[in-house]
Amino acid sequence: MYQHILIPTDGSELAERGVTHGLALAKSVGARVSVIYVVEPLLAVTGDFASVLDRAKNAAKEAGVSCETIQVENVPPYQAIVAAAEDKGCNLIVMSWHGRSGLSTLVIGSVTNKVLTYAKIPVLVCR
């Protein structure tokens, strides 16, 4: 069914639940995963993104799932996610949704909504 799953994360608790769900799904269907982190300018200076990717890689190893990590800088997150899915030949994206609605979504946008709009492959959204 799914051979390669892309799992975006921003290191938040909610995103970590998406990583956990994506890894469990990958294990159950025998898929490999790529975990992507889109580096915000401040984090590029502090290097905090590396620990997020290390946690995901370790969780995948514990689950027995083949995992590569991807970091992207200076690209809007939704564009980086959609491009990575295409470049890596993924056939599913598993990501979390922060649940913002109303004015806050209009003002700051929703990465998940944009991925849903632009991705050419299925997107499984974890709440």
Short mmCIF file of C-alpha atoms in Angstrom, two decimals:
data_model
loop_
_atom_site.label_atom_id
_atom_site.label_comp_id
_atom_site.label_asym_id
_atom_site.label_seq_id
_atom_site.Cartn_x
_atom_site.Cartn_y
_atom_site.Cartn_z
CA MET A 1 0.00 0.00 0.00
CA TYR A 2 2.39 2.71 1.21
CA GLN A 3 6.08 2.23 0.58
CA HIS A 4 7.52 5.61 1.58
CA ILE A 5 5.94 8.00 4.09
CA LEU A 6 6.98 11.61 4.63
CA ILE A 7 6.56 12.88 8.19
CA PRO A 8 6.98 16.63 8.77
CA THR A 9 7.82 17.81 12.28
CA ASP A 10 8.49 21.11 13.99
CA GLY A 11 9.56 19.55 17.27
CA SER A 12 6.36 20.48 19.12
CA GLU A 13 4.51 18.01 21.31
CA LEU A 14 1.69 17.83 18.78
CA ALA A 15 4.08 17.23 15.90
CA GLU A 16 5.76 14.48 17.90
CA ARG A 17 2.39 12.71 18.06
CA GLY A 18 2.31 12.89 14.27
CA VAL A 19 5.79 11.35 14.14
CA THR A 20 4.69 8.55 16.47
CA HIS A 21 1.58 7.87 14.39
CA GLY A 22 3.52 7.95 11.13
CA LEU A 23 6.14 5.54 12.45
CA ALA A 24 3.48 3.15 13.73
CA LEU A 25 1.76 3.18 10.35
CA ALA A 26 5.06 2.68 8.55
CA LYS A 27 5.89 -0.29 10.75
CA SER A 28 2.49 -1.87 10.20
CA VAL A 29 2.70 -1.64 6.39
CA GLY A 30 6.45 -2.18 6.03
CA ALA A 31 7.13 1.31 4.69
CA ARG A 32 10.22 3.43 5.08
CA VAL A 33 9.99 7.03 6.25
CA SER A 34 11.59 10.38 5.67
CA VAL A 35 11.23 12.92 8.45
CA ILE A 36 11.47 16.56 7.38
CA TYR A 37 12.17 19.61 9.50
CA VAL A 38 11.94 23.04 7.92
CA VAL A 39 14.43 25.19 9.81
CA GLU A 40 13.24 28.58 10.98
CA PRO A 41 15.92 31.31 10.84
CA LEU A 42 16.30 31.53 14.65
CA LEU A 43 16.73 27.76 14.98
CA ALA A 44 19.37 27.78 12.26
CA VAL A 45 21.48 29.81 14.67
CA THR A 46 20.78 27.71 17.78
CA GLY A 47 20.94 24.30 16.09
CA ASP A 48 17.87 23.03 18.00
CA PHE A 49 16.54 21.39 14.84
CA ALA A 50 19.28 18.75 15.01
CA SER A 51 17.92 17.34 18.28
CA VAL A 52 14.42 17.14 16.79
CA LEU A 53 15.70 15.11 13.86
CA ASP A 54 17.82 12.93 16.16
CA ARG A 55 14.75 12.14 18.30
CA ALA A 56 12.77 11.14 15.21
CA LYS A 57 15.63 9.00 13.88
CA ASN A 58 16.00 7.25 17.26
CA ALA A 59 12.24 6.65 17.51
CA ALA A 60 12.29 5.10 14.04
CA LYS A 61 15.22 2.87 14.98
CA GLU A 62 13.39 1.70 18.11
CA ALA A 63 10.32 0.94 15.99
CA GLY A 64 12.39 -0.95 13.44
CA VAL A 65 11.53 1.47 10.64
CA SER A 66 14.03 2.63 8.02
CA CYS A 67 14.33 6.41 8.33
CA GLU A 68 16.17 9.25 6.69
CA THR A 69 16.03 12.82 7.91
CA ILE A 70 15.77 15.96 5.83
CA GLN A 71 16.37 19.54 6.88
CA VAL A 72 15.39 22.44 4.67
CA GLU A 73 16.12 26.11 5.24
CA ASN A 74 14.72 29.36 3.86
CA VAL A 75 11.66 27.84 2.18
CA PRO A 76 8.05 28.18 3.32
CA PRO A 77 7.27 24.95 5.23
CA TYR A 78 4.39 23.79 3.03
CA GLN A 79 6.51 24.21 -0.12
CA ALA A 80 9.39 22.27 1.42
CA ILE A 81 7.07 19.45 2.49
CA VAL A 82 5.34 19.14 -0.89
CA ALA A 83 8.67 19.32 -2.75
CA ALA A 84 10.29 16.71 -0.48
CA ALA A 85 7.38 14.33 -0.99
CA GLU A 86 7.78 14.64 -4.75
CA ASP A 87 11.60 14.50 -4.74
CA LYS A 88 11.75 11.44 -2.48
CA GLY A 89 8.95 9.56 -4.24
CA CYS A 90 6.76 9.41 -1.14
CA ASN A 91 3.24 8.11 -1.54
CA LEU A 92 1.83 9.41 1.77
CA ILE A 93 2.37 12.39 4.05
CA VAL A 94 1.51 11.97 7.73
CA MET A 95 1.37 15.21 9.68
CA SER A 96 -0.30 16.81 12.65
CA TRP A 97 -2.62 19.77 12.71
CA HIS A 98 -2.49 22.44 15.39
CA GLY A 99 -6.23 23.06 15.17
CA ARG A 100 -6.15 26.79 14.61
CA SER A 101 -9.25 28.18 13.01
CA GLY A 102 -10.93 31.43 12.21
CA LEU A 103 -8.91 34.63 12.09
CA SER A 104 -5.63 33.05 13.27
CA THR A 105 -5.66 30.67 10.30
CA LEU A 106 -6.39 33.52 7.92
CA VAL A 107 -3.61 35.66 9.35
CA ILE A 108 -0.82 33.13 9.87
CA GLY A 109 -2.10 30.41 7.58
CA SER A 110 -1.98 26.71 8.21
CA VAL A 111 0.90 24.62 6.94
CA THR A 112 -1.37 21.57 7.03
CA ASN A 113 -4.07 23.30 4.99
CA LYS A 114 -1.53 24.37 2.41
CA VAL A 115 -0.04 20.87 2.20
CA LEU A 116 -3.55 19.48 1.73
CA THR A 117 -4.11 22.01 -1.06
CA TYR A 118 -0.87 21.48 -2.97
CA ALA A 119 0.19 17.88 -2.35
CA LYS A 120 -0.40 15.45 -5.17
CA ILE A 121 -0.39 12.45 -2.85
CA PRO A 122 -2.63 11.48 0.09
CA VAL A 123 -2.16 13.36 3.36
CA LEU A 124 -3.09 11.73 6.66
CA VAL A 125 -3.75 14.43 9.26
CA CYS A 126 -3.35 13.56 12.95
CA ARG A 127 -5.07 15.70 15.49
#
